[in-house]
Short mmCIF file of C-alpha atoms and ligand atoms in Angstrom, two decimals:
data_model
loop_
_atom_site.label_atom_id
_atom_site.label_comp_id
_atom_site.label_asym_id
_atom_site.label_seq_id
_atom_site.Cartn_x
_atom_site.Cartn_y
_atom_site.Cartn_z
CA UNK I 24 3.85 -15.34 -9.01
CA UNK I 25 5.37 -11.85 -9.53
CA UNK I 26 2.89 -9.85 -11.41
CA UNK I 27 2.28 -6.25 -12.70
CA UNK I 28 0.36 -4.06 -9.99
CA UNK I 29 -1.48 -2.82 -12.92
CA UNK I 30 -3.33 -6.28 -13.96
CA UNK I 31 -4.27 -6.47 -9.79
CA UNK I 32 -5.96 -3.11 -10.45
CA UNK I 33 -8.03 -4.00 -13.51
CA UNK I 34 -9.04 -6.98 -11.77
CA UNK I 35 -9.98 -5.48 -8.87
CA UNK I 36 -12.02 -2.69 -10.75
CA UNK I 37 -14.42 -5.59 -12.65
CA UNK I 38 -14.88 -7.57 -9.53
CA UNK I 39 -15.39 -4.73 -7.46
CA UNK I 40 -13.13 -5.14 -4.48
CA UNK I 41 -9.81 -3.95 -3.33
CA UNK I 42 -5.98 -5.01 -3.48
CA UNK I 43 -4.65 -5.33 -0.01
CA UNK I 44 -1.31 -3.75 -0.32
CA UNK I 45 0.53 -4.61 3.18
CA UNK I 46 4.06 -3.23 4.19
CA UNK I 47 6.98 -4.91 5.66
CA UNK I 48 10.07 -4.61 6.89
CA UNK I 49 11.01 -8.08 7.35
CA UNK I 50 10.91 -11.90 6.00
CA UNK I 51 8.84 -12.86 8.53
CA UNK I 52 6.46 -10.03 7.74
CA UNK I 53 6.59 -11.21 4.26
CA UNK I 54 6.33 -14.77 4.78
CA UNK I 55 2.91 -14.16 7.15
CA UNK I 56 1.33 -11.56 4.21
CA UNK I 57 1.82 -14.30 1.73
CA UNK I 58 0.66 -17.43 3.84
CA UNK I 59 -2.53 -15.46 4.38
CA UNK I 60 -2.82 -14.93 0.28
CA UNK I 61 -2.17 -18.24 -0.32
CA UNK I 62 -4.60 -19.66 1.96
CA UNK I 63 -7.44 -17.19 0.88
CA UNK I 64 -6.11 -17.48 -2.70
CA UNK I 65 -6.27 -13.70 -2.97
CA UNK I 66 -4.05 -11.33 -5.33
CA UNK I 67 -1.64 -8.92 -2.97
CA UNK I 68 0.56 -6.28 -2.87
CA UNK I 69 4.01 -6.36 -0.54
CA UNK I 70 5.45 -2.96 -0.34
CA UNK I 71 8.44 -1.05 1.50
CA UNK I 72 8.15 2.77 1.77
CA UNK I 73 11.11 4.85 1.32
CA UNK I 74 11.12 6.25 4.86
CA UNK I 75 11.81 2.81 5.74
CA UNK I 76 15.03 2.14 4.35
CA UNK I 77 16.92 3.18 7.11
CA UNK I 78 15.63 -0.01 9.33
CA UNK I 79 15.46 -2.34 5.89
CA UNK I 80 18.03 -1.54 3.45
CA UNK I 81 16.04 -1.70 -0.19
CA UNK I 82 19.31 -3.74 -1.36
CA UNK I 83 18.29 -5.95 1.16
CA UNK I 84 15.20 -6.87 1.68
CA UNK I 85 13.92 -5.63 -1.74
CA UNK I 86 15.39 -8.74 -3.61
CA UNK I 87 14.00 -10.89 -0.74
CA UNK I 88 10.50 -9.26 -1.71
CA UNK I 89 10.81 -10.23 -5.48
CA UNK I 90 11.77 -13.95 -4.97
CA UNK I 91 8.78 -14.59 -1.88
CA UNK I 92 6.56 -12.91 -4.79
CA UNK I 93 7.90 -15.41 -7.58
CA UNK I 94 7.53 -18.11 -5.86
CA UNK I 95 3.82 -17.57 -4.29
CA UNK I 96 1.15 -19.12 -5.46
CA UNK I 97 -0.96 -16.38 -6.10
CA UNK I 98 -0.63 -13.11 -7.77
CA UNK I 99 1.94 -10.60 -5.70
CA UNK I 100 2.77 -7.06 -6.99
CA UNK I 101 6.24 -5.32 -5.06
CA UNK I 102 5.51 -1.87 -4.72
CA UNK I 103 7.95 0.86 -3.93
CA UNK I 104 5.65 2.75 -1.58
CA UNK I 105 5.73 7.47 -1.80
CA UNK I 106 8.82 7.24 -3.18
CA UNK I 107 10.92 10.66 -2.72
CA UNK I 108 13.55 10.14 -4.86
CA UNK I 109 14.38 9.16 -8.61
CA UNK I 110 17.35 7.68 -7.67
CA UNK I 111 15.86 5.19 -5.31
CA UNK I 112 12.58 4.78 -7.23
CA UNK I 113 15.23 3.87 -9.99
CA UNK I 114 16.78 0.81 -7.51
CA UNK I 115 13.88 -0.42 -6.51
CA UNK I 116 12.48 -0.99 -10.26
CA UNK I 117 16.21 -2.37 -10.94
CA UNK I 118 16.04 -4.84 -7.71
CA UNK I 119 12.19 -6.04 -10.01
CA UNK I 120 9.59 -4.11 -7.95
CA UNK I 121 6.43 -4.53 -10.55
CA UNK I 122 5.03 -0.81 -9.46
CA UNK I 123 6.60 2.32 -7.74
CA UNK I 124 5.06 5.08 -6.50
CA UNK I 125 6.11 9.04 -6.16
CA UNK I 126 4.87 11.20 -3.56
CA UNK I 127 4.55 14.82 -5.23
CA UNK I 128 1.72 15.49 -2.67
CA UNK I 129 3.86 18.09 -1.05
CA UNK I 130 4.61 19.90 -4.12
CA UNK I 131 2.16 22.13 -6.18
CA UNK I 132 -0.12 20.47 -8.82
CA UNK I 133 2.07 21.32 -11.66
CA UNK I 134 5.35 20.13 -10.37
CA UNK I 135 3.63 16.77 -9.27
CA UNK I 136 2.66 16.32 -12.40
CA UNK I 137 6.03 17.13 -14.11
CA UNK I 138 7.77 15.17 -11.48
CA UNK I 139 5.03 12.03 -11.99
CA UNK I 140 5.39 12.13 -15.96
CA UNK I 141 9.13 11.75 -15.43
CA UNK I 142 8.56 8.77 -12.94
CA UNK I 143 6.23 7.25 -15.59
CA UNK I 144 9.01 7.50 -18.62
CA UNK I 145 11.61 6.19 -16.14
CA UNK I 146 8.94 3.23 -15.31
CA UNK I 147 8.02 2.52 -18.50
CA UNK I 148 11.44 1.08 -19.64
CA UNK I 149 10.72 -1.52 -16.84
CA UNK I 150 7.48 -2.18 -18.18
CA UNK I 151 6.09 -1.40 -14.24
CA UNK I 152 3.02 1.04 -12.69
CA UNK I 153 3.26 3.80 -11.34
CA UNK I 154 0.64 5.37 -8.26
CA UNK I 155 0.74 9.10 -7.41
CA UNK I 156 -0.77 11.13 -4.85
CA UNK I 157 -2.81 15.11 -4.94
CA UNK I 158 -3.96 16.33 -1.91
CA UNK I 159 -2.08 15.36 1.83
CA UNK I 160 -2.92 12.00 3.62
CA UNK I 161 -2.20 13.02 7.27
CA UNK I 162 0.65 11.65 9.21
CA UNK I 163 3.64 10.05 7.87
CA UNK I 164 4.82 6.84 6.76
CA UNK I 165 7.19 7.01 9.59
CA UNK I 166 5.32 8.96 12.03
CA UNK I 167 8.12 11.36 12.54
CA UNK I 168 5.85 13.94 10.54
CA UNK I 169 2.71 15.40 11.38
CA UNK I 170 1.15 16.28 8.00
CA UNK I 171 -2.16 18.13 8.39
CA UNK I 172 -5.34 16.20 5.66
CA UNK I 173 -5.74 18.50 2.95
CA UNK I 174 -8.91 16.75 0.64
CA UNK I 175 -7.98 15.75 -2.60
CA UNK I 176 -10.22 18.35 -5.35
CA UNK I 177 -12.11 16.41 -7.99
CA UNK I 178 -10.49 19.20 -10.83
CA UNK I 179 -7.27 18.25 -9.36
CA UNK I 180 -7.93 14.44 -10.20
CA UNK I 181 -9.33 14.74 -13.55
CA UNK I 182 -6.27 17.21 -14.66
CA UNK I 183 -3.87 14.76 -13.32
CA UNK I 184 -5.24 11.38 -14.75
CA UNK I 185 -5.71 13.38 -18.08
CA UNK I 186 -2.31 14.82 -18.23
CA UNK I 187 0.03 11.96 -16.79
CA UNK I 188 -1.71 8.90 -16.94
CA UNK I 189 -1.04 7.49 -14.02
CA UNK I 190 -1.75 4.06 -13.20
CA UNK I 191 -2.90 4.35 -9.85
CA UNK I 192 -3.77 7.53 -7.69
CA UNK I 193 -3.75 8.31 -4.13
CA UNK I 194 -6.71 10.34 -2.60
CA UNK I 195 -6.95 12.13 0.54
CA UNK I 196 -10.43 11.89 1.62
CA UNK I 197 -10.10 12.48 5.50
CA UNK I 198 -7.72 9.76 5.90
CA UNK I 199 -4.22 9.36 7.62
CA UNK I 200 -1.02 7.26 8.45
CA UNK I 201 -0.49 5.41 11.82
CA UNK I 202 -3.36 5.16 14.42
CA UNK I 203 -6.17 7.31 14.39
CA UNK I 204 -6.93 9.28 17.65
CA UNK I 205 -10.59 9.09 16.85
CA UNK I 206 -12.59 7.09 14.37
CA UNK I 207 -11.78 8.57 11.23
CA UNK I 208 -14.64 10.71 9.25
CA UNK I 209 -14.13 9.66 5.73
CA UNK I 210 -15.72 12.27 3.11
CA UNK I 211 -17.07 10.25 0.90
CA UNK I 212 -18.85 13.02 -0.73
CA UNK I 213 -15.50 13.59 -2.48
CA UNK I 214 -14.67 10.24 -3.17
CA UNK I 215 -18.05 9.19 -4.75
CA UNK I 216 -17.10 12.47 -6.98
CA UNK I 217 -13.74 11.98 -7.81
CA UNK I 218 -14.64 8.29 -8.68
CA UNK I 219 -17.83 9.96 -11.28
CA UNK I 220 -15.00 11.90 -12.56
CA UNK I 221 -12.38 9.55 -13.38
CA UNK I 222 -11.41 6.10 -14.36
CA UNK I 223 -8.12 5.70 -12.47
CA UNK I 224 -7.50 2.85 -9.80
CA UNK I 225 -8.02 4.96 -6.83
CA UNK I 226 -5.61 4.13 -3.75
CA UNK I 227 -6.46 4.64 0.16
CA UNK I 228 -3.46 5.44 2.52
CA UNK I 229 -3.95 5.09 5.97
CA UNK I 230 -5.88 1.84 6.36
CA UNK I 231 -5.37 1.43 9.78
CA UNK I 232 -8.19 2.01 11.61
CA UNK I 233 -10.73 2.56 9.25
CA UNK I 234 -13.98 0.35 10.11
CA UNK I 235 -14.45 -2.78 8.44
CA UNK I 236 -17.69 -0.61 6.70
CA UNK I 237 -15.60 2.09 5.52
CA UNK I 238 -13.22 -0.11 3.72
CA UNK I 239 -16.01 -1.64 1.87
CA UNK I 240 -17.78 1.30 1.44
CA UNK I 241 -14.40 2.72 -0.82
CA UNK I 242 -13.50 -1.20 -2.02
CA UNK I 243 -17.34 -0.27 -3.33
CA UNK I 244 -16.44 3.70 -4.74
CA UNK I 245 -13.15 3.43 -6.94
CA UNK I 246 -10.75 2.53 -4.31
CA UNK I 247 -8.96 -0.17 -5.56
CA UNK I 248 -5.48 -0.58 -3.66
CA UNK I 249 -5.73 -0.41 0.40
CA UNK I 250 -2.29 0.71 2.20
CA UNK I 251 -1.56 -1.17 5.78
CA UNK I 252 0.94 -0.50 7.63
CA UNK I 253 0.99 0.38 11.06
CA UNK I 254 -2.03 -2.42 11.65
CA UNK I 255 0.79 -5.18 10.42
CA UNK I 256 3.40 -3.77 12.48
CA UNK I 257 1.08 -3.50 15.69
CA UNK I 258 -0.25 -6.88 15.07
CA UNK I 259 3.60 -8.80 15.18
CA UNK I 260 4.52 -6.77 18.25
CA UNK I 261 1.12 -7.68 20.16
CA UNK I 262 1.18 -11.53 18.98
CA UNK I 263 4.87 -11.87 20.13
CA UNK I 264 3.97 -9.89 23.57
CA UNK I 265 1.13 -12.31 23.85
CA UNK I 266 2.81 -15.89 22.86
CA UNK I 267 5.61 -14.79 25.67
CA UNK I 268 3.08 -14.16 28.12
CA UNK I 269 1.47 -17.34 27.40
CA UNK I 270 5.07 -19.05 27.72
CA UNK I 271 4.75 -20.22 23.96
CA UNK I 272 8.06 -18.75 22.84
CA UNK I 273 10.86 -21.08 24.34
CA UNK I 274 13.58 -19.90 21.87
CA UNK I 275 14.15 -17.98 18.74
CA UNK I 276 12.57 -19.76 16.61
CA UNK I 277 9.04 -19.40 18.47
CA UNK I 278 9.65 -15.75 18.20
CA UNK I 279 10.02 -16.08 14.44
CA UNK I 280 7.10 -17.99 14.36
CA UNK I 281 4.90 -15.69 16.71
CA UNK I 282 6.52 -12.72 14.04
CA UNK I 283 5.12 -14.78 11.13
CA UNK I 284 1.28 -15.84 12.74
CA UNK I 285 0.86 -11.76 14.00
CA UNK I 286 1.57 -10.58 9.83
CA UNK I 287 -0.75 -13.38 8.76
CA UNK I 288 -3.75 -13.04 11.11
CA UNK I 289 -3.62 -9.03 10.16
CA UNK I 290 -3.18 -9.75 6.42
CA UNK I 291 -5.90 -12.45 6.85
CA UNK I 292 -8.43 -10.18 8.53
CA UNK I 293 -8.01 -7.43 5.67
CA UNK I 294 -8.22 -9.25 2.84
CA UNK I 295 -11.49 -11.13 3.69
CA UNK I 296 -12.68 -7.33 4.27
CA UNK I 297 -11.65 -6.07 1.16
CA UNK I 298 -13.31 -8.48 -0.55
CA UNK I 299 -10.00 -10.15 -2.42
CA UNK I 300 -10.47 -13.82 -1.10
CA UNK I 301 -10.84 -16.33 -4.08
CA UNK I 302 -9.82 -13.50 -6.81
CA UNK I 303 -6.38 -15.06 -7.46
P1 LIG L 515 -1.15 2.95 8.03
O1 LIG L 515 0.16 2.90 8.74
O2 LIG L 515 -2.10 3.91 8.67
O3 LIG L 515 -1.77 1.60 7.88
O4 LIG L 515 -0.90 3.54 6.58
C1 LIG L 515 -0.26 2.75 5.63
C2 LIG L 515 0.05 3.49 4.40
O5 LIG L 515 -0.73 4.26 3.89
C3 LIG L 515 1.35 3.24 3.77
O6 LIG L 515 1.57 4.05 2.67
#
């Protein structure tokens, strides 16, 4: 069922474990996230970042997003993922998305804020959450950035849960989008502070390639929404390399299939490491 992101937070935050909040750009993709929540009866998120748009339309496959949530079994959130723009954060919460996000990360602490109180009023009328970000997750959503890690300050966090009241905020504790060159050093020094400080759903960008111990270490210290992307993505391309190697795919609808199994076994494998299995 199509839920509020918010209510996956608050759940996650007394049984102390993490959303999985996967991105797609396909049914397929879609179809395998949910098949792997269903099966594991876990809560979910499905979003679509705005970068993205240009290889899924948001008129497109955002309406697609809202029915396969309605009609899951389990708890699904559709989150607009660091939105740039009002006008398409606006779409997306008019297509149904339950939560949207706005990516002031770029801009300085006072205009983020500003910018994320706006978001929030806008939101509001549609009754849906909001997630920010303060301080620069490396990489970009698209990869056709390369955005240095600037750590998220603990005075930054407290000044912008107190003054916007945001539902959900993104941290940037050593972590970045797309693959990792090396294992990733997460500073949980500043995470185990920022979560002392505050009482906002914490969100982790970047979740591919972070070691399963990592994830539960931050599923364990406020981090209650985990962003996967370029894992899901990998994971279809190598499982429909692999099933025409084997000579499994025989016509289109094998690939389909082989599209489907590579989002599921991903989706599968994260949510039984965030902890989410058996929450719905
Ligand atoms: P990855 O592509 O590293 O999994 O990051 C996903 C993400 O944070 C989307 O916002």
């Amino acid at each position: 069922m199509l839920v509020n992101m918010r209510e996956l937070l608050a759940d996650a935050m007394d049984g102390n474990y993490a959303v999985g909040s996967f991105s797609v750009a396909n049914m397929e993709m879609v179809l395998g996230v949910l098949k792997a929540a269903e099966e594991l009866k876990a809560p979910v998120i499905l979003q679509i970042a705005e970068v993205r748009l240009k290889q899924s339309p948001l008129e497109v496959i955002g309406p697609l997003m809202v029915a396969a949530a309605e009609n899951a079994s389990t708890p699904v959130a559709v989150h607009f993922d660091h939105g740039k723009t009002l006008e398409k954060i606006t779409q997306a919460l008019d297509i149904g998305f339950t939560s949207v996000m706005f990516d002031g990360s770029h801009l300085p602490l006072e205009e983020n804020i500003e910018f994320t109180k706006r978001v929030i009023s806008v939101a509001d009328e549609y009754d849906a959450a909001v997630e920010a970000e303060i301080g620069c997750v490396g990489g970009s959503e698209d990869g056709s950035e390369d955005i240095a890690i600037n750590c998220t300050k603990t005075e930054d966090a407290v000044r912008f849960e107190s003054e916007t009241q945001v539902d959900a905020l993104a941290i940037a504790i050593g972590n970045a989008h797309g693959n990792y060159k090396s294992t990733p050093n997460l500073r949980f020094d500043i995470l185990e502070d920022v979560e002392k400080n505050t009482d906002v759903a914490l969100v982790l960008h970047g979740g591919t390639g972070i070691t399963p111990e990592d994830f539960v270490r931050c599923s364990h210290t406020g981090i209650k929404k985990i962003n996967i992307a370029t894992a899901t993505f990998d994971s279809v391309e190598k499982t429909v390399s692999s099933w025409y190697n084997d000579g499994k795919i025989k016509g289109y609808y094998d690939l389909q299939a082989a599209e489907v199994e590579g989002a599921y076994q991903n989706a599968k494998k994260h949510i039984l490491i965030f902890g989410s299995d058996n929450k719905a």
